[in-house]
Amino acid sequence: MRVLAPNYTPLDITLSHGEGAWVTDIHGDRYLDCLAGYSAVNFGHANPRLVAAAQEQVGTLTLVSRAFNHELLVPYAEALTSLTGTETMLPMNTGAEAVETAIKAARKWGYLVKHIPDDRANIVVAANSFHGRTTTIISFSTDEKARDHYGPYTPGFTIVPYDDAAAVAAAMTEYTVAILIEPIQGEAGVVIPTPDYLPRLRAIADEWGALLIVDEIQAGLGRTGWTLDQQRIGVKADLTTLGKALGGGIMPVSAVVGLHDVLSLMTPGTHGSTFGGNPLAARIGLEVVSMLETGEYQQRARDLEGYFGERLDELAADGLVNATRHVGLWAGVDANPRLGLTGRQICEGLQARGVLAKDTHGSTIRLAPPLVIERDELALAMDALADTLHAAHRELAVVTVA
Ligand SMILES: *Cc1c(COP(=O)(O)O)cnc(C)c1O
C-alpha cells in the first residue's frame, strides 16, 4: 500500500467500533481488546461519561491556544495536581512531549538553580526504556530499531541497566540534573523492578541534589491499581509525566506534574504548545480526574489482580510460558521458546479466538485490558491464551513423536 508509510505492521483486522472492553470489526466480529491502546483506553471504548463530556465540549469551545485563557484550564490544573498530590502542572499533548518537557525543565533547573556550566547537564536513564519517539528521546534508547539511521543523536544522557540502583549511583556526577525512569518498563515487556529500586533512586537523587523524574505515561492512572504507580511503592517523584489514559482514549492529552520550583522556570516564551491544555483536552482531563478520584478504577485493577495472577501461574505450571510478570491489570508473558511461537503468532492465535493483544519483543506479549473489563471477560481472554499455547504445545508433541 503506497499511500500509508509502513511504520507499523498491524494485525490483519479492520475495526469499526468499540464499547467497553470490546471492539467490533467491519465484518461485525467482536473482539476483547487486551491492549487498550497501550493503556490509553483504560476507561474502556466509548466510555459514556467521557463521550458525553467530549461531545458537550466539542460544540462549546475546543481551541483558543495559550495566547488566551479559557475557563477550564485552571480548574483542570487544580484537579490534576490535587489528584496526584503535586504542586504544579504543565499541559502538553503526546507522551513524548511530556517527557521532552520534563527533560527541558530538569536541564533548565540544573543551569539556573544548580549552576551547572552551560551545556553540561546530564540525565541518567535506563537501558530498554521507552519514553517516546522524538529525536532526543530515541537518542537514549537502546532499541536499535527505534534509533538506527536517525542520528546525529542528542547528547547529555547516561544509560545504565534497569533495576540496578548501584549502576545509577555510579553514573551520578555533579552535572547530573535528573534520573529519568519508568516505574515499570512497559514496552520492554512489563518489567517490574525490585521493590527497593525506586526508593533507592529517590535516595540517590536526594544525595546528589538531582531530580527524580518518573514516567507514568503507561504505568499510571489506574493500570497497576493506583493513581500513580509510585504510590504503590511509596515514592514521590519531583516530576511525573502523564499521558495515554489522561486523554480518555479520545485524544492525546499529556502533562508534567511536580515541583513548582522546577516547573515555574518554564517562563513565557521559553516553552509551549499550540494544543497543550486546550479546552477539549481540559474537559476530558477533568472528567478523567473525577473518575479516578473515586478510586473505583484503581480498585477494579486491584480486585482482578489476584485472579489474573492465578491464571498466569497456571500457564507457567503447564510449561507453556517461561516467565510472567504482572501487577494490577497489566502483564508481560514470555512464551516458552520450545513452543516455537513468536509473539506475533501468539497474537494471531488470540485474534482467531476473539482476543486482541500485542507482542513486544520476541515471544513476549503484553496484556493490558481496559480497567472496565469484568472477571468473566478476563477469563475469556485467559482461556484464549491458554488455548493458543496448548495448541502449539500439541503440535510440538506431534512433531516430537513423528
Ligand atoms: C507511550 C509512552 C510514551 C510516549 O507516549 P506517546 O503519546 O506515544 O508520545 C512515553 N513514555 C512511556 C512510558 C510510554 O509508555
Short mmCIF file of C-alpha atoms and ligand atoms in Angstrom, two decimals:
data_model
loop_
_atom_site.label_atom_id
_atom_site.label_comp_id
_atom_site.label_asym_id
_atom_site.label_seq_id
_atom_site.Cartn_x
_atom_site.Cartn_y
_atom_site.Cartn_z
CA MET A 1 0.00 0.00 0.00
CA ARG A 2 1.72 3.15 -1.21
CA VAL A 3 -0.48 5.73 0.49
CA LEU A 4 0.47 4.77 4.04
CA ALA A 5 4.03 4.81 5.36
CA PRO A 6 4.82 1.31 6.59
CA ASN A 7 5.92 2.20 10.13
CA TYR A 8 3.50 -0.33 11.66
CA THR A 9 2.56 -3.94 10.88
CA PRO A 10 -0.92 -4.20 12.41
CA LEU A 11 -2.77 -7.47 12.80
CA ASP A 12 -4.98 -8.36 9.83
CA ILE A 13 -8.11 -6.74 11.22
CA THR A 14 -10.04 -3.56 10.46
CA LEU A 15 -12.04 -2.20 13.37
CA SER A 16 -15.11 -0.05 13.10
CA HIS A 17 -16.44 0.48 16.61
CA GLY A 18 -15.91 -0.22 20.27
CA GLU A 19 -17.73 -0.34 23.58
CA GLY A 20 -16.17 -1.00 26.97
CA ALA A 21 -13.60 -3.77 26.67
CA TRP A 22 -14.91 -4.86 23.25
CA VAL A 23 -14.20 -3.77 19.68
CA THR A 24 -16.03 -4.82 16.52
CA ASP A 25 -14.54 -5.19 13.05
CA ILE A 26 -16.03 -4.26 9.69
CA HIS A 27 -17.46 -7.80 9.32
CA GLY A 28 -19.30 -7.49 12.63
CA ASP A 29 -16.97 -9.84 14.53
CA ARG A 30 -16.36 -8.83 18.16
CA TYR A 31 -13.02 -8.97 19.95
CA LEU A 32 -11.97 -8.44 23.53
CA ASP A 33 -9.37 -5.66 23.50
CA CYS A 34 -6.45 -6.68 25.71
CA LEU A 35 -4.17 -3.88 24.55
CA ALA A 36 -6.44 -0.92 25.29
CA GLY A 37 -4.40 1.40 23.08
CA TYR A 38 -1.27 0.73 25.14
CA SER A 39 -3.28 1.84 28.21
CA ALA A 40 -4.71 4.96 26.56
CA VAL A 41 -8.14 3.28 26.73
CA ASN A 42 -8.03 2.39 30.46
CA PHE A 43 -11.65 3.53 30.91
CA GLY A 44 -12.94 1.46 28.01
CA HIS A 45 -14.05 2.31 24.49
CA ALA A 46 -16.78 4.92 24.16
CA ASN A 47 -16.95 5.40 27.91
CA PRO A 48 -20.33 7.17 28.33
CA ARG A 49 -19.06 9.79 30.80
CA LEU A 50 -16.06 10.67 28.66
CA VAL A 51 -18.06 10.71 25.43
CA ALA A 52 -20.71 12.98 26.96
CA ALA A 53 -18.08 15.38 28.31
CA ALA A 54 -16.23 15.50 24.99
CA GLN A 55 -19.39 15.90 22.93
CA GLU A 56 -20.60 18.76 25.07
CA GLN A 57 -17.25 20.50 24.84
CA VAL A 58 -16.87 19.99 21.07
CA GLY A 59 -19.88 22.22 20.47
CA THR A 60 -18.83 24.80 23.07
CA LEU A 61 -15.14 25.68 22.77
CA THR A 62 -12.28 23.48 21.58
CA LEU A 63 -9.17 25.57 20.99
CA VAL A 64 -8.05 29.03 21.98
CA SER A 65 -4.25 28.48 22.17
CA ARG A 66 -2.42 29.62 25.25
CA ALA A 67 -2.49 33.18 23.96
CA PHE A 68 -5.82 33.45 25.80
CA ASN A 69 -7.15 31.86 28.96
CA HIS A 70 -10.17 29.62 28.96
CA GLU A 71 -12.39 28.77 31.91
CA LEU A 72 -11.38 25.10 32.21
CA LEU A 73 -7.60 25.36 32.30
CA VAL A 74 -7.04 26.40 35.93
CA PRO A 75 -9.76 24.06 37.27
CA TYR A 76 -8.11 21.24 35.28
CA ALA A 77 -4.66 22.09 36.71
CA GLU A 78 -6.15 22.24 40.21
CA ALA A 79 -7.89 18.90 39.78
CA LEU A 80 -4.88 17.08 38.31
CA THR A 81 -2.39 18.38 40.86
CA SER A 82 -4.79 17.60 43.69
CA LEU A 83 -5.38 14.05 42.38
CA THR A 84 -1.64 13.41 42.07
CA GLY A 85 -0.60 15.25 45.23
CA THR A 86 1.63 17.60 43.25
CA GLU A 87 2.10 21.36 43.15
CA THR A 88 2.15 22.41 39.53
CA MET A 89 1.26 21.09 36.11
CA LEU A 90 2.33 21.90 32.57
CA PRO A 91 -0.09 20.64 29.90
CA MET A 92 1.09 19.07 26.64
CA ASN A 93 -0.44 16.62 24.16
CA THR A 94 1.51 13.43 23.48
CA GLY A 95 3.53 11.42 25.95
CA ALA A 96 6.78 12.15 24.14
CA GLU A 97 6.08 15.88 24.51
CA ALA A 98 5.58 15.46 28.25
CA VAL A 99 8.92 13.64 28.51
CA GLU A 100 10.62 16.33 26.38
CA THR A 101 9.09 18.95 28.68
CA ALA A 102 10.43 17.18 31.78
CA ILE A 103 13.89 16.92 30.21
CA LYS A 104 13.88 20.63 29.32
CA ALA A 105 12.63 21.63 32.77
CA ALA A 106 15.25 19.50 34.51
CA ARG A 107 18.06 20.92 32.38
CA LYS A 108 16.89 24.47 32.96
CA TRP A 109 16.67 23.83 36.70
CA GLY A 110 20.21 22.43 36.55
CA TYR A 111 21.57 25.59 34.94
CA LEU A 112 19.55 28.17 36.87
CA VAL A 113 19.38 26.56 40.31
CA LYS A 114 22.25 24.07 40.45
CA HIS A 115 24.53 26.41 38.45
CA ILE A 116 25.83 23.68 36.21
CA PRO A 117 28.13 25.07 33.49
CA ASP A 118 26.41 25.63 30.13
CA ASP A 119 25.61 22.51 28.09
CA ARG A 120 26.98 20.08 30.65
CA ALA A 121 23.70 18.89 32.18
CA ASN A 122 23.34 15.11 32.24
CA ILE A 123 20.36 12.82 32.81
CA VAL A 124 20.72 9.20 33.93
CA VAL A 125 18.31 6.84 32.16
CA ALA A 126 17.76 3.08 31.98
CA ALA A 127 18.52 0.58 29.24
CA ASN A 128 15.46 -0.91 27.48
CA SER A 129 13.40 2.13 28.39
CA PHE A 130 10.62 3.54 26.26
CA HIS A 131 9.89 7.24 26.64
CA GLY A 132 8.70 8.14 23.13
CA ARG A 133 9.88 8.67 19.57
CA THR A 134 11.33 12.16 19.26
CA THR A 135 14.94 12.61 18.13
CA THR A 136 16.10 13.49 21.66
CA ILE A 137 14.27 10.59 23.28
CA ILE A 138 15.46 7.98 20.79
CA SER A 139 18.98 9.31 21.40
CA PHE A 140 18.96 7.44 24.72
CA SER A 141 17.02 4.40 23.52
CA THR A 142 18.86 1.08 23.46
CA ASP A 143 16.42 -0.34 20.90
CA GLU A 144 18.33 -0.34 17.60
CA LYS A 145 15.11 -0.38 15.59
CA ALA A 146 13.93 2.79 17.32
CA ARG A 147 17.28 4.54 16.88
CA ASP A 148 19.16 3.43 13.79
CA HIS A 149 19.64 5.98 10.98
CA TYR A 150 18.11 8.82 12.98
CA GLY A 151 21.35 10.39 14.13
CA PRO A 152 23.03 12.64 14.96
CA TYR A 153 21.83 11.96 18.47
CA THR A 154 21.21 14.39 21.33
CA PRO A 155 23.99 14.18 23.94
CA GLY A 156 23.52 14.53 27.69
CA PHE A 157 22.26 11.09 28.73
CA THR A 158 23.95 8.23 30.55
CA ILE A 159 22.34 4.82 30.09
CA VAL A 160 22.62 2.26 32.90
CA PRO A 161 20.97 -1.17 33.34
CA TYR A 162 17.37 -1.14 34.64
CA ASP A 163 16.64 -2.28 38.19
CA ASP A 164 20.25 -1.64 39.18
CA ALA A 165 20.38 1.21 41.70
CA ALA A 166 24.12 0.75 42.20
CA ALA A 167 24.64 1.46 38.49
CA VAL A 168 22.64 4.67 38.83
CA ALA A 169 24.69 5.68 41.88
CA ALA A 170 27.89 5.05 39.94
CA ALA A 171 26.67 7.16 37.00
CA MET A 172 25.88 10.25 39.09
CA THR A 173 28.12 13.31 38.76
CA GLU A 174 27.90 16.90 39.90
CA TYR A 175 26.40 17.63 36.47
CA THR A 176 23.57 15.14 36.83
CA VAL A 177 20.28 17.06 36.80
CA ALA A 178 17.92 14.10 36.87
CA ILE A 179 17.27 10.39 36.93
CA LEU A 180 14.53 9.58 34.41
CA ILE A 181 12.85 6.23 34.90
CA GLU A 182 9.73 4.16 34.16
CA PRO A 183 8.41 2.70 37.43
CA ILE A 184 7.63 -0.43 35.39
CA GLN A 185 9.08 -0.85 31.90
CA GLY A 186 6.00 -1.27 29.69
CA GLU A 187 7.35 -1.65 26.16
CA ALA A 188 10.22 -3.78 27.44
CA GLY A 189 7.61 -6.39 28.41
CA VAL A 190 6.11 -5.17 31.69
CA VAL A 191 9.38 -5.45 33.58
CA ILE A 192 8.73 -4.84 37.28
CA PRO A 193 11.80 -3.79 39.27
CA THR A 194 12.61 -4.99 42.78
CA PRO A 195 10.58 -3.08 45.41
CA ASP A 196 13.58 -1.15 46.74
CA TYR A 197 14.65 0.15 43.31
CA LEU A 198 12.57 3.34 43.20
CA PRO A 199 13.18 4.17 46.90
CA ARG A 200 16.91 3.79 46.30
CA LEU A 201 16.76 6.05 43.23
CA ARG A 202 14.89 8.60 45.37
CA ALA A 203 17.69 8.47 47.95
CA ILE A 204 20.41 8.74 45.29
CA ALA A 205 18.69 11.74 43.68
CA ASP A 206 18.43 13.43 47.08
CA GLU A 207 22.05 12.68 47.96
CA TRP A 208 23.26 14.28 44.69
CA GLY A 209 20.73 17.11 44.63
CA ALA A 210 19.24 15.81 41.37
CA LEU A 211 15.61 15.43 40.32
CA LEU A 212 13.77 12.13 40.17
CA ILE A 213 11.56 12.06 37.06
CA VAL A 214 9.12 9.16 36.93
CA ASP A 215 7.46 8.43 33.58
CA GLU A 216 3.96 7.19 34.44
CA ILE A 217 2.56 7.60 30.94
CA GLN A 218 1.78 3.88 30.72
CA ALA A 219 2.02 2.71 34.36
CA GLY A 220 -0.07 5.50 35.85
CA LEU A 221 -3.77 6.36 36.04
CA GLY A 222 -5.11 3.10 37.40
CA ARG A 223 -3.31 0.42 35.42
CA THR A 224 -1.40 -1.02 38.39
CA GLY A 225 -4.19 -0.42 40.91
CA TRP A 226 -3.03 3.06 41.90
CA THR A 227 -3.47 6.59 40.58
CA LEU A 228 0.32 6.71 40.21
CA ASP A 229 2.42 3.59 40.31
CA GLN A 230 4.94 5.45 42.50
CA GLN A 231 2.23 5.46 45.22
CA ARG A 232 2.25 1.64 45.18
CA ILE A 233 5.96 1.83 46.03
CA GLY A 234 5.68 4.78 48.41
CA VAL A 235 7.97 7.13 46.50
CA LYS A 236 7.31 10.69 45.41
CA ALA A 237 8.91 11.92 42.20
CA ASP A 238 9.96 15.53 41.67
CA LEU A 239 8.44 15.45 38.19
CA THR A 240 5.96 12.91 36.85
CA THR A 241 4.95 12.55 33.23
CA LEU A 242 1.36 11.56 32.44
CA GLY A 243 -0.28 10.80 29.10
CA LYS A 244 -2.14 7.97 27.41
CA ALA A 245 -5.19 7.40 29.69
CA LEU A 246 -5.27 11.10 30.60
CA GLY A 247 -6.91 11.65 27.21
CA GLY A 248 -9.62 9.08 27.98
CA GLY A 249 -8.83 7.26 24.74
CA ILE A 250 -10.37 10.18 22.89
CA MET A 251 -7.47 12.47 22.11
CA PRO A 252 -3.81 12.95 23.07
CA VAL A 253 -3.60 14.68 26.44
CA SER A 254 -0.37 14.72 28.45
CA ALA A 255 1.14 16.69 31.29
CA VAL A 256 4.12 17.07 33.55
CA VAL A 257 3.17 17.41 37.21
CA GLY A 258 5.55 18.13 40.05
CA LEU A 259 7.56 20.72 41.90
CA HIS A 260 6.63 24.35 41.44
CA ASP A 261 10.27 25.35 41.94
CA VAL A 262 11.16 23.41 38.79
CA LEU A 263 8.12 23.96 36.56
CA SER A 264 7.99 27.67 37.42
CA LEU A 265 11.23 28.06 35.48
CA MET A 266 9.23 27.43 32.29
CA THR A 267 8.58 31.13 31.79
CA PRO A 268 6.64 32.84 28.95
CA GLY A 269 8.13 32.21 25.55
CA THR A 270 10.57 29.54 26.74
CA HIS A 271 8.32 26.54 26.13
CA GLY A 272 4.86 25.89 24.77
CA SER A 273 2.43 24.06 22.55
CA THR A 274 -0.39 25.24 20.30
CA PHE A 275 -2.70 22.48 21.51
CA GLY A 276 -1.43 21.96 25.07
CA GLY A 277 -4.20 22.46 27.63
CA ASN A 278 -6.87 23.24 25.03
CA PRO A 279 -10.49 23.37 26.26
CA LEU A 280 -11.43 19.97 24.84
CA ALA A 281 -8.35 18.34 26.37
CA ALA A 282 -9.01 20.09 29.69
CA ARG A 283 -12.65 18.96 29.69
CA ILE A 284 -11.66 15.35 29.03
CA GLY A 285 -8.79 15.58 31.53
CA LEU A 286 -11.18 16.93 34.17
CA GLU A 287 -13.54 14.03 33.59
CA VAL A 288 -10.66 11.52 33.78
CA VAL A 289 -9.55 13.07 37.06
CA SER A 290 -13.05 12.93 38.54
CA MET A 291 -13.34 9.26 37.51
CA LEU A 292 -10.02 8.48 39.20
CA GLU A 293 -10.91 10.48 42.32
CA THR A 294 -13.41 7.85 43.42
CA GLY A 295 -10.71 5.17 43.39
CA GLU A 296 -13.17 2.88 41.61
CA TYR A 297 -10.97 2.11 38.59
CA GLN A 298 -7.84 1.59 40.69
CA GLN A 299 -9.90 -0.81 42.84
CA ARG A 300 -11.04 -2.78 39.79
CA ALA A 301 -7.41 -3.34 38.79
CA ARG A 302 -6.56 -4.46 42.32
CA ASP A 303 -9.62 -6.72 42.57
CA LEU A 304 -8.76 -8.61 39.39
CA GLU A 305 -5.02 -8.76 40.08
CA GLY A 306 -5.24 -11.99 42.10
CA TYR A 307 -7.33 -13.86 39.53
CA PHE A 308 -5.11 -12.58 36.69
CA GLY A 309 -2.06 -13.85 38.56
CA GLU A 310 -3.63 -17.28 39.21
CA ARG A 311 -4.38 -17.78 35.53
CA LEU A 312 -0.86 -16.68 34.57
CA ASP A 313 0.63 -19.04 37.16
CA GLU A 314 -1.38 -21.90 35.63
CA LEU A 315 0.24 -21.21 32.25
CA ALA A 316 3.65 -21.31 33.90
CA ALA A 317 2.80 -24.53 35.78
CA ASP A 318 1.77 -26.14 32.48
CA GLY A 319 5.15 -25.21 30.98
CA LEU A 320 3.52 -23.00 28.34
CA VAL A 321 5.24 -19.83 29.43
CA ASN A 322 8.63 -19.22 30.99
CA ALA A 323 8.14 -16.08 32.93
CA THR A 324 5.12 -13.98 33.74
CA ARG A 325 5.22 -10.57 35.33
CA HIS A 326 2.06 -8.87 36.45
CA VAL A 327 0.67 -6.12 38.61
CA GLY A 328 -2.87 -4.76 38.64
CA LEU A 329 -4.37 -5.37 35.20
CA TRP A 330 -1.05 -5.44 33.41
CA ALA A 331 1.02 -8.47 32.48
CA GLY A 332 4.01 -9.44 30.38
CA VAL A 333 4.13 -13.08 29.32
CA ASP A 334 7.17 -14.82 27.81
CA ALA A 335 6.06 -17.89 25.85
CA ASN A 336 8.15 -20.99 26.33
CA PRO A 337 10.60 -20.83 23.38
CA ARG A 338 10.17 -24.61 22.90
CA LEU A 339 6.69 -23.91 21.55
CA GLY A 340 8.41 -22.18 18.63
CA LEU A 341 5.88 -19.33 18.60
CA THR A 342 6.74 -15.72 18.00
CA GLY A 343 4.82 -13.12 19.96
CA ARG A 344 3.18 -12.20 16.69
CA GLN A 345 1.94 -15.75 16.14
CA ILE A 346 0.52 -15.82 19.65
CA CYS A 347 -1.35 -12.61 18.93
CA GLU A 348 -2.69 -14.14 15.71
CA GLY A 349 -3.80 -17.19 17.70
CA LEU A 350 -5.53 -14.91 20.17
CA GLN A 351 -7.18 -12.99 17.36
CA ALA A 352 -8.57 -16.24 15.92
CA ARG A 353 -10.08 -16.81 19.38
CA GLY A 354 -11.60 -13.33 19.64
CA VAL A 355 -8.96 -11.55 21.69
CA LEU A 356 -6.66 -8.71 20.62
CA ALA A 357 -3.22 -8.27 22.19
CA LYS A 358 0.19 -7.01 21.13
CA ASP A 359 3.59 -8.64 21.21
CA THR A 360 6.59 -6.66 22.36
CA HIS A 361 9.97 -8.30 21.85
CA GLY A 362 10.49 -11.86 20.57
CA SER A 363 7.94 -14.21 22.12
CA THR A 364 6.75 -11.78 24.79
CA ILE A 365 3.22 -10.50 24.75
CA ARG A 366 1.67 -7.82 26.85
CA LEU A 367 -1.84 -7.92 28.28
CA ALA A 368 -3.44 -4.66 29.39
CA PRO A 369 -7.22 -4.83 29.05
CA PRO A 370 -9.37 -1.78 29.77
CA LEU A 371 -9.94 -1.43 33.51
CA VAL A 372 -13.69 -1.81 32.92
CA ILE A 373 -13.19 -5.48 32.00
CA GLU A 374 -15.30 -7.94 34.01
CA ARG A 375 -13.89 -11.06 35.60
CA ASP A 376 -15.69 -13.39 33.17
CA GLU A 377 -14.31 -11.37 30.26
CA LEU A 378 -10.80 -11.64 31.66
CA ALA A 379 -11.45 -15.38 31.99
CA LEU A 380 -12.31 -15.46 28.27
CA ALA A 381 -9.02 -13.76 27.43
CA MET A 382 -7.03 -16.14 29.61
CA ASP A 383 -8.85 -19.17 28.13
CA ALA A 384 -7.94 -17.91 24.65
CA LEU A 385 -4.30 -17.51 25.64
CA ALA A 386 -4.15 -20.95 27.27
CA ASP A 387 -5.84 -22.48 24.22
CA THR A 388 -3.42 -20.76 21.80
CA LEU A 389 -0.41 -22.01 23.72
CA HIS A 390 -1.86 -25.50 24.28
CA ALA A 391 -2.50 -25.82 20.54
CA ALA A 392 1.17 -25.05 19.82
CA HIS A 393 2.17 -27.48 22.56
CA ARG A 394 0.09 -30.29 20.99
CA GLU A 395 1.63 -29.63 17.57
CA LEU A 396 5.04 -29.78 19.18
CA ALA A 397 4.16 -33.18 20.71
CA VAL A 398 3.05 -34.43 17.27
CA VAL A 399 6.31 -33.26 15.71
CA THR A 400 8.33 -34.85 18.51
CA VAL A 401 6.51 -38.20 18.15
CA ALA A 402 6.92 -38.15 14.36
C1 LIG B 1 3.70 5.54 25.25
C2 LIG B 1 4.76 6.05 26.15
C3 LIG B 1 5.40 7.28 25.91
C4 LIG B 1 5.14 8.09 24.66
O1 LIG B 1 3.83 8.50 24.52
P1 LIG B 1 3.29 9.00 23.08
O2 LIG B 1 1.94 9.55 23.38
O3 LIG B 1 3.26 7.81 22.18
O4 LIG B 1 4.25 10.04 22.60
C5 LIG B 1 6.32 7.72 26.82
N1 LIG B 1 6.61 7.02 27.92
C6 LIG B 1 6.04 5.83 28.19
C7 LIG B 1 6.40 5.09 29.43
C8 LIG B 1 5.11 5.28 27.31
O5 LIG B 1 4.56 4.11 27.54
#
